[in-house]
PDB file of C-alpha atoms in Angstrom:
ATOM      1  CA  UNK E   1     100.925  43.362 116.793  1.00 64.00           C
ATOM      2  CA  UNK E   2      99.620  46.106 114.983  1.00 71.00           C
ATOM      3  CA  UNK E   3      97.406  48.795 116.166  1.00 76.00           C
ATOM      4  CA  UNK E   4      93.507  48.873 114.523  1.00 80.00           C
ATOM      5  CA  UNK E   5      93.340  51.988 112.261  1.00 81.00           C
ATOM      6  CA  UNK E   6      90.875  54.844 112.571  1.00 79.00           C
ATOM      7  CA  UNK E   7      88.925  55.699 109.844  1.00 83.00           C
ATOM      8  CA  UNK E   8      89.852  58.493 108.037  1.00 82.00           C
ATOM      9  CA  UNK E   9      87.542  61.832 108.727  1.00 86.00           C
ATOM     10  CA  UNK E  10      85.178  62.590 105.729  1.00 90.00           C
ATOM     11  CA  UNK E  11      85.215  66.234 104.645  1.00 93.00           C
ATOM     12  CA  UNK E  12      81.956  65.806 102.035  1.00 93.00           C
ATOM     13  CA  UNK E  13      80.017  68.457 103.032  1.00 95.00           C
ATOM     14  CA  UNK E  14      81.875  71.502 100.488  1.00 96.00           C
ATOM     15  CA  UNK E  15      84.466  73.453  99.773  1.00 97.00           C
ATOM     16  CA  UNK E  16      85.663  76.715 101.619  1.00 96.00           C
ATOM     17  CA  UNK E  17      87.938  79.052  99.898  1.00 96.00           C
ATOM     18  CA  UNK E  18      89.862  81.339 102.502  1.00 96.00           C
ATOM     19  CA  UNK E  19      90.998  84.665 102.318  1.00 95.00           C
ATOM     20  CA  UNK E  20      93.203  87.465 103.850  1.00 93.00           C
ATOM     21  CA  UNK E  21      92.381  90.802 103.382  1.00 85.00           C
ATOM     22  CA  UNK E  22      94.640  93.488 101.231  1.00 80.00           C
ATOM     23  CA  UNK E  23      95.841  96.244 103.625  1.00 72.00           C
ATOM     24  CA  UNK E  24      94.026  98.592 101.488  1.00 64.00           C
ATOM     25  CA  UNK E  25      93.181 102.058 102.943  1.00 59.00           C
ATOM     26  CA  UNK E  26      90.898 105.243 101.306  1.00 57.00           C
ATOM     27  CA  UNK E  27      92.833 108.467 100.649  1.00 58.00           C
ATOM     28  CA  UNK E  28      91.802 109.828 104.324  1.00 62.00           C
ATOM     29  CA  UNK E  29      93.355 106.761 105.877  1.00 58.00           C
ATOM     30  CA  UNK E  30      90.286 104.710 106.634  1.00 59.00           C
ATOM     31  CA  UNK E  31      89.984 100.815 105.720  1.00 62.00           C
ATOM     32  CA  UNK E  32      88.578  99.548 102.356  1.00 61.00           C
ATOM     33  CA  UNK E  33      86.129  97.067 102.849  1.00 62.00           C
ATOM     34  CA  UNK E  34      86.572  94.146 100.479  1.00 63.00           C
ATOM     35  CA  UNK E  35      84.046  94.387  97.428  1.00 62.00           C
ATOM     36  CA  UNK E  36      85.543  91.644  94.839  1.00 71.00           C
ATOM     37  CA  UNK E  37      87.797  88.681  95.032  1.00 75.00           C
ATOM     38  CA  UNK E  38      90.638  90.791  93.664  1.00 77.00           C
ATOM     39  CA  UNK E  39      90.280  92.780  97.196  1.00 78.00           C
ATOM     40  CA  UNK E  40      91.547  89.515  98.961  1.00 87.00           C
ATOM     41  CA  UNK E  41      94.520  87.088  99.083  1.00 91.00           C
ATOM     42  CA  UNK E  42      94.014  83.798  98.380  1.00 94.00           C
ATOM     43  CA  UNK E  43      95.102  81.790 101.324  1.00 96.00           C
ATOM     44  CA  UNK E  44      94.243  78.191 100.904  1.00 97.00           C
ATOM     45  CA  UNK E  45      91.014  76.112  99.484  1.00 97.00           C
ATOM     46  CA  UNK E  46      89.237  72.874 102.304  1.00 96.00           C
ATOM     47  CA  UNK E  47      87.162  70.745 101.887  1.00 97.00           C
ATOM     48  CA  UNK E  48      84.842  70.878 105.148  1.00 97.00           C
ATOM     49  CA  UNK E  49      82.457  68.356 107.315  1.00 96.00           C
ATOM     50  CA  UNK E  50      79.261  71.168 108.417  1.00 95.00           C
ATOM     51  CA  UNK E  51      79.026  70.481 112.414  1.00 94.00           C
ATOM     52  CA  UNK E  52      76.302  71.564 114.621  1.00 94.00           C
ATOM     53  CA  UNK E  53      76.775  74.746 116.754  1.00 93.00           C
ATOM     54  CA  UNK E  54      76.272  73.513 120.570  1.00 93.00           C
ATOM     55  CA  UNK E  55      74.766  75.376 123.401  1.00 94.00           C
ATOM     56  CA  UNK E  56      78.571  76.127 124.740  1.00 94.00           C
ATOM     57  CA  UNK E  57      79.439  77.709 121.393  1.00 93.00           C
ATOM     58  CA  UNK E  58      76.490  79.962 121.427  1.00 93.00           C
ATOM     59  CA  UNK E  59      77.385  80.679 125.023  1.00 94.00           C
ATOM     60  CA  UNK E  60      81.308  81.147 124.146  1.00 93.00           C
ATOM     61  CA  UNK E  61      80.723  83.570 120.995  1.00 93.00           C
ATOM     62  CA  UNK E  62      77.768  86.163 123.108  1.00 93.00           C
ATOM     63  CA  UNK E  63      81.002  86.081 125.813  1.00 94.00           C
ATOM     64  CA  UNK E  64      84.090  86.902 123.068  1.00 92.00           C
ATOM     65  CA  UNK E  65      81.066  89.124 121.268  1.00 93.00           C
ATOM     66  CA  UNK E  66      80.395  87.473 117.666  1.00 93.00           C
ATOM     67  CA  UNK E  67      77.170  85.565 116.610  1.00 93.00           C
ATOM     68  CA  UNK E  68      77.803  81.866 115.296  1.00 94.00           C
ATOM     69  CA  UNK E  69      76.401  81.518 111.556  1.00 93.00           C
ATOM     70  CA  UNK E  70      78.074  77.978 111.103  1.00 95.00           C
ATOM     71  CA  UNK E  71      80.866  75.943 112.376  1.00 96.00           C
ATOM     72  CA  UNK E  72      83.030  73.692 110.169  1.00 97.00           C
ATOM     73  CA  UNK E  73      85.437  70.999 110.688  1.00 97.00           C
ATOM     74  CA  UNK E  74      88.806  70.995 108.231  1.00 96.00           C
ATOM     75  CA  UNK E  75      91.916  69.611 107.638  1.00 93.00           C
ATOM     76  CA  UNK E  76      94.297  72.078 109.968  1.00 95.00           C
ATOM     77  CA  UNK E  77      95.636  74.364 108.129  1.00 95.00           C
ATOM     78  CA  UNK E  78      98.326  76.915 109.572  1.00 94.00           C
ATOM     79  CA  UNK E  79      97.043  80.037 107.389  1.00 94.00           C
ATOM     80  CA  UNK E  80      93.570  79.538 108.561  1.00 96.00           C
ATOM     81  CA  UNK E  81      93.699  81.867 111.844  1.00 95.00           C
ATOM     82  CA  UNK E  82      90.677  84.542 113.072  1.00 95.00           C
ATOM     83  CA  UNK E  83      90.144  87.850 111.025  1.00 92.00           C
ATOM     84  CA  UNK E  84      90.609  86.026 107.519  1.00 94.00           C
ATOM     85  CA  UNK E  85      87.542  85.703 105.502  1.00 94.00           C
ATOM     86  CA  UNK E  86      85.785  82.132 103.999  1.00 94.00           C
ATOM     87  CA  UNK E  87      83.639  82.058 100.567  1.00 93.00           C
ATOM     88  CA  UNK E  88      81.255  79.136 100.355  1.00 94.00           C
ATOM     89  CA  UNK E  89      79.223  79.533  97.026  1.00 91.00           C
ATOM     90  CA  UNK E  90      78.066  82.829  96.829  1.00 90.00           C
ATOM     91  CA  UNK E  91      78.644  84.243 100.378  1.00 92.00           C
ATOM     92  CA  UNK E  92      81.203  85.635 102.439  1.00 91.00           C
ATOM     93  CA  UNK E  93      82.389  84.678 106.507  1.00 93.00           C
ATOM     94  CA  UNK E  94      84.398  86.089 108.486  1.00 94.00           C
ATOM     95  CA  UNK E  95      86.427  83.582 110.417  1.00 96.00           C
ATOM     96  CA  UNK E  96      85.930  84.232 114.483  1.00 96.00           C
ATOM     97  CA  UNK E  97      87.647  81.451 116.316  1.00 96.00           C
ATOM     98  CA  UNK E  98      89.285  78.297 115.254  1.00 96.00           C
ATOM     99  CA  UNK E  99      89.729  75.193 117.658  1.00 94.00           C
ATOM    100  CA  UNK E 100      92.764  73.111 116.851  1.00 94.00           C
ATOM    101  CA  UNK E 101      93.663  69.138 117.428  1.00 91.00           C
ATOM    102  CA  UNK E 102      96.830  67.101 115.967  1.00 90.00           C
ATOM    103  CA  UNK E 103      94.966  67.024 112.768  1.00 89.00           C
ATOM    104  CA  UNK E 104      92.344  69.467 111.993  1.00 94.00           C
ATOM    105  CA  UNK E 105      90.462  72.157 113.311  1.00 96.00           C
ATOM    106  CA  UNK E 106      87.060  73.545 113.956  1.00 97.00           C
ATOM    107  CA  UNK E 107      86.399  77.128 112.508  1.00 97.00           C
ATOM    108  CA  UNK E 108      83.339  79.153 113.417  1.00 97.00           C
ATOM    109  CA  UNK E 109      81.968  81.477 111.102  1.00 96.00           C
ATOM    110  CA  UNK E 110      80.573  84.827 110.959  1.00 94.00           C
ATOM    111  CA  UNK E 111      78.311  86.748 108.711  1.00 90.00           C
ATOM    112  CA  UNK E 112      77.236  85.067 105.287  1.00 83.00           C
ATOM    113  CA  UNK E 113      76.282  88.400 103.445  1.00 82.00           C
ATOM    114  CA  UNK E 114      76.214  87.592  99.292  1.00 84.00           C
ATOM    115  CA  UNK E 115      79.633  88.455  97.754  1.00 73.00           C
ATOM    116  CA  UNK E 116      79.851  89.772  94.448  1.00 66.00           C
ATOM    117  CA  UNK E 117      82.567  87.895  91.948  1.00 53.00           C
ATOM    118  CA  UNK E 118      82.351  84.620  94.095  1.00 45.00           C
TER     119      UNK E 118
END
């Protein structure tokens, strides 16, 4: 007999592109910050499902040090880790933690500053 299917998970909220930042330095050795697009490595493009940031989340980023701007859930993705960076529309994350399951993953987002060139 077969099994009942689960519905498939609905990504509708957007699309996150993510990035890796160029190991760019200044000529006394100190990191570039990333000003443009052409500053940063495409890594991959999600669609994402917005989830609400619980009380443990809140709790977990004051503990590892970051504050939670927004939490997504996303296809898993194997270049997705912590440090990269995430433009929705016009502003930039940074990419703090990322929960993983068999089949996609929960990243929580830092930041949200305007980026110029997104």
């Amino acid at each position: 007999m077969l099994k009942k299917s689960r519905p498939l998970p609905s990504y509708s909220d957007g699309v996150a592109a993510f990035y890796a930042e160029k190991q760019r330095t200044s000529s006394f050795a100190a990191k570039v910050n990333a000003a443009t697009l052409e500053d940063l490595e495409f890594l991959v493009k999600l669609c994402y499902a917005e989830s609400s940031v619980r009380a443990q989340d809140y709790e977990f980023a004051e503990q590892v040090g970051f504050n939670v701007s927004a939490k997504l859930r996303t296809h898993l993705h194997p270049a997705v880790k912590p440090g990269c960076k995430a433009v929705i529309g016009p502003n930039i994350y940074t990419v703090r933690h990322v929960d993983t399951s068999k089949t996609e993953m929960f990243v929580y987002l830092e930041g949200g500053a305007p980026f110029g060139n997104a």
